[in-house]
Short mmCIF file of N, CA and C in Angstrom, two decimals:
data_model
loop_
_atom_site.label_atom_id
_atom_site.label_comp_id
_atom_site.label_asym_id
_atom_site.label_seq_id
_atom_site.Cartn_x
_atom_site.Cartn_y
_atom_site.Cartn_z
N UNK A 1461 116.99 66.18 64.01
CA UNK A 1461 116.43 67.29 64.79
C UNK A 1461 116.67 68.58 64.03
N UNK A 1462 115.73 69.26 63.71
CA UNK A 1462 115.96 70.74 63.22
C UNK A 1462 116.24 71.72 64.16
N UNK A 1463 116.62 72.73 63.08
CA UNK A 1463 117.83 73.99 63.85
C UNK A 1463 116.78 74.56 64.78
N UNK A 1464 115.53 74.22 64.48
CA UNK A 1464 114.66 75.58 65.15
C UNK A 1464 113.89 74.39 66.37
N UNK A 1465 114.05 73.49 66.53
CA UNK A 1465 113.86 72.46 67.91
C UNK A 1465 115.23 72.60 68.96
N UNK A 1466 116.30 72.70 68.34
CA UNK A 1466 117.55 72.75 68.90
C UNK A 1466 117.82 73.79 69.66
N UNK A 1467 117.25 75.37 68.87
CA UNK A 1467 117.51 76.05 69.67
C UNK A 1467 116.08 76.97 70.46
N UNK A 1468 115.08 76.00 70.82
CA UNK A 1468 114.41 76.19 71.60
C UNK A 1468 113.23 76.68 71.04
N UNK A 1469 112.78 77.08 69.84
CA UNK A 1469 112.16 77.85 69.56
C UNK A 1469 110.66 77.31 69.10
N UNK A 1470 110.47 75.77 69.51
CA UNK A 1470 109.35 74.97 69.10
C UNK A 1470 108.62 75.22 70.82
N UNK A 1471 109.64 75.79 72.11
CA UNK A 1471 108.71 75.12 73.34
C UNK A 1471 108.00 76.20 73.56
N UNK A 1472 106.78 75.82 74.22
CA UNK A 1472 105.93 76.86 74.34
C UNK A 1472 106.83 77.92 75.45
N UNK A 1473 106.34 79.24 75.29
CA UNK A 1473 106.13 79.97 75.81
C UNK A 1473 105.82 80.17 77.43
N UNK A 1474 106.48 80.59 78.88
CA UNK A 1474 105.85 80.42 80.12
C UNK A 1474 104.24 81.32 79.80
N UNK A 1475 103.27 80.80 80.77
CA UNK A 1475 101.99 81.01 81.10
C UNK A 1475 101.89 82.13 82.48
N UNK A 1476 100.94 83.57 82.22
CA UNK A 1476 100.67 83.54 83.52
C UNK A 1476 99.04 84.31 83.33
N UNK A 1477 98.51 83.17 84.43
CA UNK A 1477 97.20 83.67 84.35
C UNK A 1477 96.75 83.83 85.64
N UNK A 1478 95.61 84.66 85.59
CA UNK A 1478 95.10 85.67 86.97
C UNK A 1478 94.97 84.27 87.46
N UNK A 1479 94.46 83.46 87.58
CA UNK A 1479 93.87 82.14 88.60
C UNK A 1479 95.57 82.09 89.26
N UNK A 1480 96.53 82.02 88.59
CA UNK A 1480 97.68 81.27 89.18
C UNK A 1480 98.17 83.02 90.28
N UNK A 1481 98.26 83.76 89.48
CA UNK A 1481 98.49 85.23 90.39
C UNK A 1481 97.86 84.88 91.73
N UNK A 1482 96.44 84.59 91.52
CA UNK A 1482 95.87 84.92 92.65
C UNK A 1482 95.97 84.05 93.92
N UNK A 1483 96.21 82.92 93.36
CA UNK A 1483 96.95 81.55 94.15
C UNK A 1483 98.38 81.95 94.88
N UNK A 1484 98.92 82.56 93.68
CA UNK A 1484 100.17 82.68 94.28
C UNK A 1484 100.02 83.65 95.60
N UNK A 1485 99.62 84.91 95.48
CA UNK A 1485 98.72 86.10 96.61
C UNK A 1485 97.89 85.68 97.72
N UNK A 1486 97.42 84.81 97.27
CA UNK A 1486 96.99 83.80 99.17
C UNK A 1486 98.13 83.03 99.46
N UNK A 1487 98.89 82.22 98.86
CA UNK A 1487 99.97 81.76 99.55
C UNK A 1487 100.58 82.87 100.05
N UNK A 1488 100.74 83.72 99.45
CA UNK A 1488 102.21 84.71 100.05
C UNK A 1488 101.48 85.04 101.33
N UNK A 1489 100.25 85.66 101.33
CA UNK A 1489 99.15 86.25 102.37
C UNK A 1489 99.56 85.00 103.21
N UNK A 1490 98.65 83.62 103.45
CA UNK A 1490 99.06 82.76 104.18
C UNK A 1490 100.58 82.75 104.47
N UNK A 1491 101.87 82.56 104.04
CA UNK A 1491 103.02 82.64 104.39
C UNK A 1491 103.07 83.36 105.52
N UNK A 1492 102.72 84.88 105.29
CA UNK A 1492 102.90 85.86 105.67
C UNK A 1492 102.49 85.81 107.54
N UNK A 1493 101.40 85.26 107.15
CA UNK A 1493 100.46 84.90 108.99
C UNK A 1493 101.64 83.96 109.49
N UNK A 1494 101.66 83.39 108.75
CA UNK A 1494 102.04 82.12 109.62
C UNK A 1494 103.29 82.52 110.62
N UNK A 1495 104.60 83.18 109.37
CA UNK A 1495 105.54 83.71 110.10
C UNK A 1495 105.29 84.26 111.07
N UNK A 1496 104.56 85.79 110.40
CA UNK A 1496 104.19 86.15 112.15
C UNK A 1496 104.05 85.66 113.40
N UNK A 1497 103.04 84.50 113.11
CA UNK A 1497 102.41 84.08 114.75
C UNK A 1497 104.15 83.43 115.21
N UNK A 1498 104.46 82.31 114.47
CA UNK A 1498 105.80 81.66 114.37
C UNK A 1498 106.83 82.65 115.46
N UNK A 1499 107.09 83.61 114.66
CA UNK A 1499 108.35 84.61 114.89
C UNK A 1499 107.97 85.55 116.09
N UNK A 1500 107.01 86.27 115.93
CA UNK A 1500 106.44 87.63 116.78
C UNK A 1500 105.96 86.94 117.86
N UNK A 1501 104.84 86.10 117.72
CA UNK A 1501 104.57 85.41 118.88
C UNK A 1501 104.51 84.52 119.47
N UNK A 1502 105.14 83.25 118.66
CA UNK A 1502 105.87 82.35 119.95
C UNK A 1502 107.33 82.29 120.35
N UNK A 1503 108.18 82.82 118.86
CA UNK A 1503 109.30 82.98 119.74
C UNK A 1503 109.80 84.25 120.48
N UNK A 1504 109.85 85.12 119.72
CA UNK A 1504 109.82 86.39 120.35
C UNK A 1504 108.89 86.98 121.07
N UNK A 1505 107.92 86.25 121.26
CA UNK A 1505 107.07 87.00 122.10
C UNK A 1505 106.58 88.48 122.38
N UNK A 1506 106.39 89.11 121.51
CA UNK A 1506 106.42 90.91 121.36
C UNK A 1506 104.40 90.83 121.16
N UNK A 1507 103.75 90.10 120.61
CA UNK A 1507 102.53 89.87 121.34
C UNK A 1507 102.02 88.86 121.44
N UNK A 1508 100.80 88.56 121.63
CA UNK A 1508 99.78 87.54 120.85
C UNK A 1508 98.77 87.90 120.36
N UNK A 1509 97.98 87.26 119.59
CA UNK A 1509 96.92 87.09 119.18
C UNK A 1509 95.86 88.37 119.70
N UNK A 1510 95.61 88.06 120.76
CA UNK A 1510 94.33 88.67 121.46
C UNK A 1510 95.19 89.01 122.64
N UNK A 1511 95.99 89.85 122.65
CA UNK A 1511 96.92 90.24 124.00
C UNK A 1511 96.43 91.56 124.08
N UNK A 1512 95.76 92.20 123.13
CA UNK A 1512 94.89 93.56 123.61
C UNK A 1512 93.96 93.11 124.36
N UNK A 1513 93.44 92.17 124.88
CA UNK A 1513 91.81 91.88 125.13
C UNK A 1513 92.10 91.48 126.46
N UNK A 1514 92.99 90.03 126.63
CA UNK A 1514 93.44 89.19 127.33
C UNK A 1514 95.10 89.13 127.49
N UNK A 1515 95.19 89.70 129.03
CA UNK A 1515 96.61 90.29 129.49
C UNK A 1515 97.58 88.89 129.69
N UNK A 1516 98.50 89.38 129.22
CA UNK A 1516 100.13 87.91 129.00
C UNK A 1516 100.62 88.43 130.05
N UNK A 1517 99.86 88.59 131.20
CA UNK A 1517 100.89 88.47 132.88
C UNK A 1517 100.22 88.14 133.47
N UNK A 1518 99.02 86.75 132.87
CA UNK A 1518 97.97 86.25 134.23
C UNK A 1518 98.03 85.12 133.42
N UNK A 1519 98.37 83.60 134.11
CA UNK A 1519 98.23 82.61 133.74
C UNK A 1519 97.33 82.33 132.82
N UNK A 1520 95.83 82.55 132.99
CA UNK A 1520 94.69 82.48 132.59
C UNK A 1520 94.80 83.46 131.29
N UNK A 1521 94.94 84.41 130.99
CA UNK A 1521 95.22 85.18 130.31
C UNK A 1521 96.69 84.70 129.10
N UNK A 1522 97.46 84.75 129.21
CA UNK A 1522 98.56 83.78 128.46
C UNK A 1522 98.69 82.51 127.91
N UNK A 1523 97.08 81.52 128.66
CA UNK A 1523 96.49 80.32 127.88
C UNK A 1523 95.77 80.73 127.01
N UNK A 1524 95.19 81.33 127.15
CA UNK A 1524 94.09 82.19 126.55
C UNK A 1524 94.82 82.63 125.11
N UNK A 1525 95.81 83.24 125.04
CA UNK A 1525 96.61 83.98 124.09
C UNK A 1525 97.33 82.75 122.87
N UNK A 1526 98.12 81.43 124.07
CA UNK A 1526 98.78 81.08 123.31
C UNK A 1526 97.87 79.93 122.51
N UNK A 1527 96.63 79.60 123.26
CA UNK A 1527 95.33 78.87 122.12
C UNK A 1527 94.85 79.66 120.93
N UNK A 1528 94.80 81.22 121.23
CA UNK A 1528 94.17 82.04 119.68
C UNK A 1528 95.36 81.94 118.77
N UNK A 1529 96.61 81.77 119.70
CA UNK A 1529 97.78 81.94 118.60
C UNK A 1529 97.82 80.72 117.66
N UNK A 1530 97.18 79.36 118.47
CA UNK A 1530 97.48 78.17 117.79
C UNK A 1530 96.27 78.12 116.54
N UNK A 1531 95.48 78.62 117.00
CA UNK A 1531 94.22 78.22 116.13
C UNK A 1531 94.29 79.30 114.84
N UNK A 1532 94.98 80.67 115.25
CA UNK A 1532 95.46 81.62 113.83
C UNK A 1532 96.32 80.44 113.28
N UNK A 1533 97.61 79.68 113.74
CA UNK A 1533 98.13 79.08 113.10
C UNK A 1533 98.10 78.39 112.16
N UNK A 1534 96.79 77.40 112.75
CA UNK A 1534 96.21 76.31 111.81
C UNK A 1534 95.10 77.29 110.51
N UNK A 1535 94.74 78.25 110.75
CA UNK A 1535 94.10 79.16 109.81
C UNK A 1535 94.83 79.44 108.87
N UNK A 1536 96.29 80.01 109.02
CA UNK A 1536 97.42 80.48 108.36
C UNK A 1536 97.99 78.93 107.37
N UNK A 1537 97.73 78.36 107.72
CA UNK A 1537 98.32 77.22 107.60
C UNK A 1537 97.55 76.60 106.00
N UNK A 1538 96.08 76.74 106.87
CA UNK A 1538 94.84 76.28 105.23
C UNK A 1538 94.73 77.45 104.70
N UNK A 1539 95.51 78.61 104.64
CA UNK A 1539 95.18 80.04 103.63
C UNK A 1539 96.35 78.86 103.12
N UNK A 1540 97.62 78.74 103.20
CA UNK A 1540 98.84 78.42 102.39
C UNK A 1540 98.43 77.24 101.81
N UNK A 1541 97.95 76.49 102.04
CA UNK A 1541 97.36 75.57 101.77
C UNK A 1541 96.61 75.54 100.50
N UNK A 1542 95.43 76.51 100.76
CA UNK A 1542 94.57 76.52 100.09
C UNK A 1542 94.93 77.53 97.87
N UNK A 1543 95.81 78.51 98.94
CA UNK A 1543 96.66 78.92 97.76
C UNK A 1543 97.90 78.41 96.91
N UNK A 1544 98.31 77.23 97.55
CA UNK A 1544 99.10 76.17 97.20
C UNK A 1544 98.18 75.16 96.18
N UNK A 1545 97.20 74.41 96.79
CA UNK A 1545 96.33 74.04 96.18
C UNK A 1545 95.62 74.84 94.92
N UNK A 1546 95.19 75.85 94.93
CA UNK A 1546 94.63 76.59 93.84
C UNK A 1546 96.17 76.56 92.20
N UNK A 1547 97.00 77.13 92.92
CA UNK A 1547 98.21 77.38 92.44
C UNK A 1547 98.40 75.86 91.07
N UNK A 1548 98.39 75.27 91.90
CA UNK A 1548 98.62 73.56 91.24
C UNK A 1548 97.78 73.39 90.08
N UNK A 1549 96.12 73.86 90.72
CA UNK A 1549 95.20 73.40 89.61
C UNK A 1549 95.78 74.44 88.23
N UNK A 1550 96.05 75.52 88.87
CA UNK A 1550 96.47 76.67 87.81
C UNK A 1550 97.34 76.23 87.17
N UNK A 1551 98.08 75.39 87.21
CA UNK A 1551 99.51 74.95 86.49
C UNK A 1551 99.08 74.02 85.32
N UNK A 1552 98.42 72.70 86.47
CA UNK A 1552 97.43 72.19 85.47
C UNK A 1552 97.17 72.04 84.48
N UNK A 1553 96.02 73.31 84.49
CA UNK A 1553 95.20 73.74 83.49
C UNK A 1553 96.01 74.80 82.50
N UNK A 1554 97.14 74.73 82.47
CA UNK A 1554 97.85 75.34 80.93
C UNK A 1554 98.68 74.64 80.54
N UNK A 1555 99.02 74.78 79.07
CA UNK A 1555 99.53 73.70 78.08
C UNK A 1555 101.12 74.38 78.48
N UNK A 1556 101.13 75.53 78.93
CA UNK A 1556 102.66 76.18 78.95
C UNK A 1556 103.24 76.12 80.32
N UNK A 1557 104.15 75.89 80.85
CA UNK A 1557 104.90 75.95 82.45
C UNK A 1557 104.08 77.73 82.32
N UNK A 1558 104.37 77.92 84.17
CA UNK A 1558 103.69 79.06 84.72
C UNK A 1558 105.24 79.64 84.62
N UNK A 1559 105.43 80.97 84.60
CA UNK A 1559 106.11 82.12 84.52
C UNK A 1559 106.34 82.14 86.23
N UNK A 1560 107.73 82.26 86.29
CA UNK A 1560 107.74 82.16 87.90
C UNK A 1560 108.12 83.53 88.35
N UNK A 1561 108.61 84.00 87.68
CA UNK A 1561 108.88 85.67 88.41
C UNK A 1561 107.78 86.25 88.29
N UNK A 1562 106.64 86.53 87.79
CA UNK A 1562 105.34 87.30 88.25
C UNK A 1562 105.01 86.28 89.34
N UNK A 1563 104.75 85.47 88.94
CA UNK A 1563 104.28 84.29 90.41
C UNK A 1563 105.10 84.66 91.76
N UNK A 1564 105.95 84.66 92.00
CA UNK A 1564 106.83 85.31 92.78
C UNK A 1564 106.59 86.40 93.38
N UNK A 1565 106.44 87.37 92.36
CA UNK A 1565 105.89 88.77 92.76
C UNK A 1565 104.53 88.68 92.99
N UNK A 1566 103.31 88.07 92.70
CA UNK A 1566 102.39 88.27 93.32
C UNK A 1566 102.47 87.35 94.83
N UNK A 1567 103.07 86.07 95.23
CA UNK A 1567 103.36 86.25 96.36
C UNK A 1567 104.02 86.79 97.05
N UNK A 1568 104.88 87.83 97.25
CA UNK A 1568 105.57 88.65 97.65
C UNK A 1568 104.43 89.91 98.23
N UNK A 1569 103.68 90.09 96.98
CA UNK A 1569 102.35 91.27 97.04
C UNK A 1569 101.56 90.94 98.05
N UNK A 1570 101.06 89.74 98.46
CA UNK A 1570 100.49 88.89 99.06
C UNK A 1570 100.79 88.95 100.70
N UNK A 1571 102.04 88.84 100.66
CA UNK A 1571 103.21 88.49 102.01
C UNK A 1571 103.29 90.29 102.39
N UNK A 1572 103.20 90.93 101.62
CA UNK A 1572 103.12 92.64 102.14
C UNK A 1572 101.54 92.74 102.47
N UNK A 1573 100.56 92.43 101.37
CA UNK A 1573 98.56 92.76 102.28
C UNK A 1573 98.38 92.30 103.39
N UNK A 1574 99.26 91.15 103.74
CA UNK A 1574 99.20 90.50 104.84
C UNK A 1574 99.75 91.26 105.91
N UNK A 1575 100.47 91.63 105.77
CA UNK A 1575 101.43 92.41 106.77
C UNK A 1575 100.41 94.13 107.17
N UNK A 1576 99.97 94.61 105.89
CA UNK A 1576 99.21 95.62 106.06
C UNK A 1576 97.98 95.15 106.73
N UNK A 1577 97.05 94.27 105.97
CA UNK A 1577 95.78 93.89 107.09
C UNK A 1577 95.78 94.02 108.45
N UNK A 1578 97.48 93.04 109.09
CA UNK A 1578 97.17 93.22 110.22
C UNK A 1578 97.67 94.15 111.07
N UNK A 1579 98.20 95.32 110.62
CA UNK A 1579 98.51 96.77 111.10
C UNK A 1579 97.22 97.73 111.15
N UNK A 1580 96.57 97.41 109.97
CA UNK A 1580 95.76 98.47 109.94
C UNK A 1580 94.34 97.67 110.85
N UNK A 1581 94.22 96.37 110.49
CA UNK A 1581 92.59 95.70 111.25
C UNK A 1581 92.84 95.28 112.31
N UNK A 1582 93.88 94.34 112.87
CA UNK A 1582 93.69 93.68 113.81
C UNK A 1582 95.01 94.78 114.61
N UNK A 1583 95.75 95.62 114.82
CA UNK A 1583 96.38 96.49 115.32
C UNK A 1583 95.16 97.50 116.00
N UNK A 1584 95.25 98.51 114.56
CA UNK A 1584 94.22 99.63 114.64
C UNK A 1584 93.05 99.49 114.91
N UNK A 1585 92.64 98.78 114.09
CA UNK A 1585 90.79 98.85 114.14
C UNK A 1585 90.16 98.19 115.26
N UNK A 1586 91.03 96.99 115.43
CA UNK A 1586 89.95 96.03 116.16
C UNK A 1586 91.40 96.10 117.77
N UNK A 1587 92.01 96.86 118.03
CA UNK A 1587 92.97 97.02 118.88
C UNK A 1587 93.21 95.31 119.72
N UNK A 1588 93.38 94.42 118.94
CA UNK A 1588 93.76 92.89 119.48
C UNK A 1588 94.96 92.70 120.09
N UNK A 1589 96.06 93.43 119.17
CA UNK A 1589 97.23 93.46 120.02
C UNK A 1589 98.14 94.28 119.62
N UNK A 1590 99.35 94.84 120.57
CA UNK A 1590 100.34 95.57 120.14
C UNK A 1590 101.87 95.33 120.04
N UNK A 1591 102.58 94.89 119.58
CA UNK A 1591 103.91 94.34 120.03
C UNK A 1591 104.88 95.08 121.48
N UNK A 1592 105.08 94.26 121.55
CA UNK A 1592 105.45 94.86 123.18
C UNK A 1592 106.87 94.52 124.00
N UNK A 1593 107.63 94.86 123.88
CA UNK A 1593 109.32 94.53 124.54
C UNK A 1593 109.00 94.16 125.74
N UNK A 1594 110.65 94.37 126.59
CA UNK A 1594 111.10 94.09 127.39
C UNK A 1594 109.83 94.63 128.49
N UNK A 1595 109.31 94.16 129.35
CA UNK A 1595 108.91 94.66 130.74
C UNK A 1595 107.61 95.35 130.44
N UNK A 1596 107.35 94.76 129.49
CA UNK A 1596 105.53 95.35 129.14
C UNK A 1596 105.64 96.79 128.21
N UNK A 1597 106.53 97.71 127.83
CA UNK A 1597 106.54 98.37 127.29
C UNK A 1597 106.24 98.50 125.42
N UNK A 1598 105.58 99.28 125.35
CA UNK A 1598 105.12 99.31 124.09
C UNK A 1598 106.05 99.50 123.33
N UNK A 1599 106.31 98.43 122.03
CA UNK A 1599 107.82 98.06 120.86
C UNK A 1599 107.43 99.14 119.95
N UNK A 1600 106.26 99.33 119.68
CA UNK A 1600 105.82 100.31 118.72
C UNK A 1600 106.21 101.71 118.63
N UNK A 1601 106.30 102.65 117.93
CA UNK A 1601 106.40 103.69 117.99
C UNK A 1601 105.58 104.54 117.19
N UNK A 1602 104.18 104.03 116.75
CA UNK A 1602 103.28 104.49 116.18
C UNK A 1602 102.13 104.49 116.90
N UNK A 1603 102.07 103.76 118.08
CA UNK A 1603 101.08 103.55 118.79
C UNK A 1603 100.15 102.29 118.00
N UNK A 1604 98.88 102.56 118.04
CA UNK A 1604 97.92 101.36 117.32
C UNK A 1604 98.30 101.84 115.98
N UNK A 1605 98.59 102.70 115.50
CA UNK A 1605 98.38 102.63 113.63
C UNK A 1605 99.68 101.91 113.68
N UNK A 1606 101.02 102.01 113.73
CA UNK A 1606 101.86 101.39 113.60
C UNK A 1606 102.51 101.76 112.15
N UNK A 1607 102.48 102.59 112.30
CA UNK A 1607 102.77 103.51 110.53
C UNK A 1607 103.92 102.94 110.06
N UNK A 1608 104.82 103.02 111.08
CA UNK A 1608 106.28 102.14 110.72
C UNK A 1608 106.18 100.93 110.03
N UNK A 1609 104.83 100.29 110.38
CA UNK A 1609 105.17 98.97 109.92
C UNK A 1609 104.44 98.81 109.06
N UNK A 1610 103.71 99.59 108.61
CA UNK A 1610 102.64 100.00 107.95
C UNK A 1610 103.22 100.24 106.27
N UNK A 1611 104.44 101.05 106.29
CA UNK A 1611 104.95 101.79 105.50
C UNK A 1611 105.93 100.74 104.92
N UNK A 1612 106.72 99.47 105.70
CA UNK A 1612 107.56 98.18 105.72
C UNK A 1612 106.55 97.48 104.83
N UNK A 1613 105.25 97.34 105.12
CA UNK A 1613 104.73 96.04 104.37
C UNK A 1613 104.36 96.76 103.02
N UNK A 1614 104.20 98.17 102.66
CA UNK A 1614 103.68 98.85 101.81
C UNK A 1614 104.73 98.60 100.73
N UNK A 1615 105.97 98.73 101.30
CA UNK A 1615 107.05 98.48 100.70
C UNK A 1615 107.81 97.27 99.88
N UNK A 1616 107.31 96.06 100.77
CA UNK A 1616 106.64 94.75 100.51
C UNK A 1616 105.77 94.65 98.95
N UNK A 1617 104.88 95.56 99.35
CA UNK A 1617 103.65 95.43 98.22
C UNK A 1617 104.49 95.54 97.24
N UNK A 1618 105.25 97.11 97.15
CA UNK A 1618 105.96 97.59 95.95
C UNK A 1618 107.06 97.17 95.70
N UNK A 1619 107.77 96.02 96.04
CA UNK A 1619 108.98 94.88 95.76
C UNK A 1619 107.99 93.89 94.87
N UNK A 1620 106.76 93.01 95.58
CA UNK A 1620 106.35 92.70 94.81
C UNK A 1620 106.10 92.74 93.56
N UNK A 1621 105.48 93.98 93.26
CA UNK A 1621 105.08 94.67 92.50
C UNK A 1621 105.97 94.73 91.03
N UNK A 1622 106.97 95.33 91.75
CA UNK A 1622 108.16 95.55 91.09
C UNK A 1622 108.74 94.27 90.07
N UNK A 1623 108.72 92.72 91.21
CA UNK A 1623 108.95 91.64 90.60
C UNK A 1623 108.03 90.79 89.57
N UNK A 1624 107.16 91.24 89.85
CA UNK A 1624 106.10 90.86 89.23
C UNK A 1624 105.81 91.45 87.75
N UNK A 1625 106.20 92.79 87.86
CA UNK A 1625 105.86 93.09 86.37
C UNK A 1625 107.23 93.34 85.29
N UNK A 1626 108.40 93.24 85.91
CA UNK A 1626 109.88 92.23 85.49
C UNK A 1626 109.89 91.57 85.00
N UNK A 1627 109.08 90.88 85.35
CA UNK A 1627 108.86 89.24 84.88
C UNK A 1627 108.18 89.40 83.71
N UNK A 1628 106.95 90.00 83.73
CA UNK A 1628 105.95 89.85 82.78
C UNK A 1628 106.65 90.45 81.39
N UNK A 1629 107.87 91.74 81.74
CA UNK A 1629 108.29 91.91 80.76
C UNK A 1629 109.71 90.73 80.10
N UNK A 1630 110.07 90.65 81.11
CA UNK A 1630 110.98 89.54 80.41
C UNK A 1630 110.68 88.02 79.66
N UNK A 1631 109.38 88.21 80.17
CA UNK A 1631 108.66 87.00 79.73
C UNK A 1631 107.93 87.30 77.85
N UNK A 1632 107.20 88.47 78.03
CA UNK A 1632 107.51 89.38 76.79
C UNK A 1632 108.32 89.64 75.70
N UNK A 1633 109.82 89.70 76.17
CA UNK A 1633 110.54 89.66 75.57
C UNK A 1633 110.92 88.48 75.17
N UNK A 1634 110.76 87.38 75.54
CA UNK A 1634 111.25 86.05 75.19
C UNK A 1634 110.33 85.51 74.16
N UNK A 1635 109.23 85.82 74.40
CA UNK A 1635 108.09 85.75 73.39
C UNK A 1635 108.46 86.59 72.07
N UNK A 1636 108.82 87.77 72.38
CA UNK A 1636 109.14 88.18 70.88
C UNK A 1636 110.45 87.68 70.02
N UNK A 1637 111.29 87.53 70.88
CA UNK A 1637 112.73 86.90 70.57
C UNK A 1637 112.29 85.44 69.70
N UNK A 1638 111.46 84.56 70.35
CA UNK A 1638 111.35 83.83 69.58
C UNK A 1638 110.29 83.74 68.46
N UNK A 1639 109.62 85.03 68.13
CA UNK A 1639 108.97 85.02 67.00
C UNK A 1639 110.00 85.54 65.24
#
């Protein structure tokens, strides 16, 4: 075995290419739903789905809620899915392992748009639902924009962000190290 197999310098290089980024960014996005419905609204209960539309203090109304919640579920479920799946072919199709800290960070990026979409569309725009405490009172303190949470997933983005292009440099550097 030669000195330069021994100390690593024959294996390729990690891979990262936009197909696998973008895989990784619907999983995180999918992740991202899923928790929600999971956390916010079946266990904690702070809304549902369509609890702007259809009121959670009328039987009829609370079936109503916890079926849109199931069927976001199974939606959330084939986004992760589907970016899981993409992800794979991406791996695949390169001769080099994928770089996992940008991968990382673009699901992370992913797991924050997600979080923003549904502050700003299904909060604000399309007023579906609002998180809501103890005794019907509104949890929010932004009203429909929800800026608070708005500013949390933004923050999200820019962790991502952050991890993601870390990576790309350390990945960089390993590349030059072994030239």
């Amino acid at each position: 075995m030669s000195d330069r197999a021994a100390d690593g310098r024959d294996r390729p290089t990690s891979a990262v290419t936009r197909r696998a980024l973008l895989a990784a960014g619907v999983f995180g996005f999918g992740f991202s739903g899923l928790i929600d419905v999971l956390v916010l609204h079946q266990v904690l209960q702070w809304h549902h789905l369509v609890s702007g539309i259809y009121p959670m203090d009328t039987l009829s109304g609370l079936r109503t809620n916890v079926f849109a919640d199931g069927v976001f579920s199974i939606g959330m479920v084939l986004v992760m899915g589907t970016g899981a799946g993409l992800l794979w072919r991406a791996e695949r199709r390169t001769a080099a392992p994928l770089a996992v800290r940008p991968l990382a960070g673009a699901a992370i990026v992913g797991l924050g748009a997600f979080d923003v979409f549904d502050a700003v569309v299904d909060h604000a725009l399309l007023g579906l639902h609002q998180p809501v405490g103890q005794g019907g009172q509104a949890f929010s303190l932004g009203g429909p924009y929800n800026l608070h949470w708005i500013l949390v997933s933004l923050l999200f983005v820019a962790a991502g962000y952050y991890v993601y292009s870390t990576g790309l440099r350390e990945r960089d550097r390993d590349v030059e190290d072994r030239a």
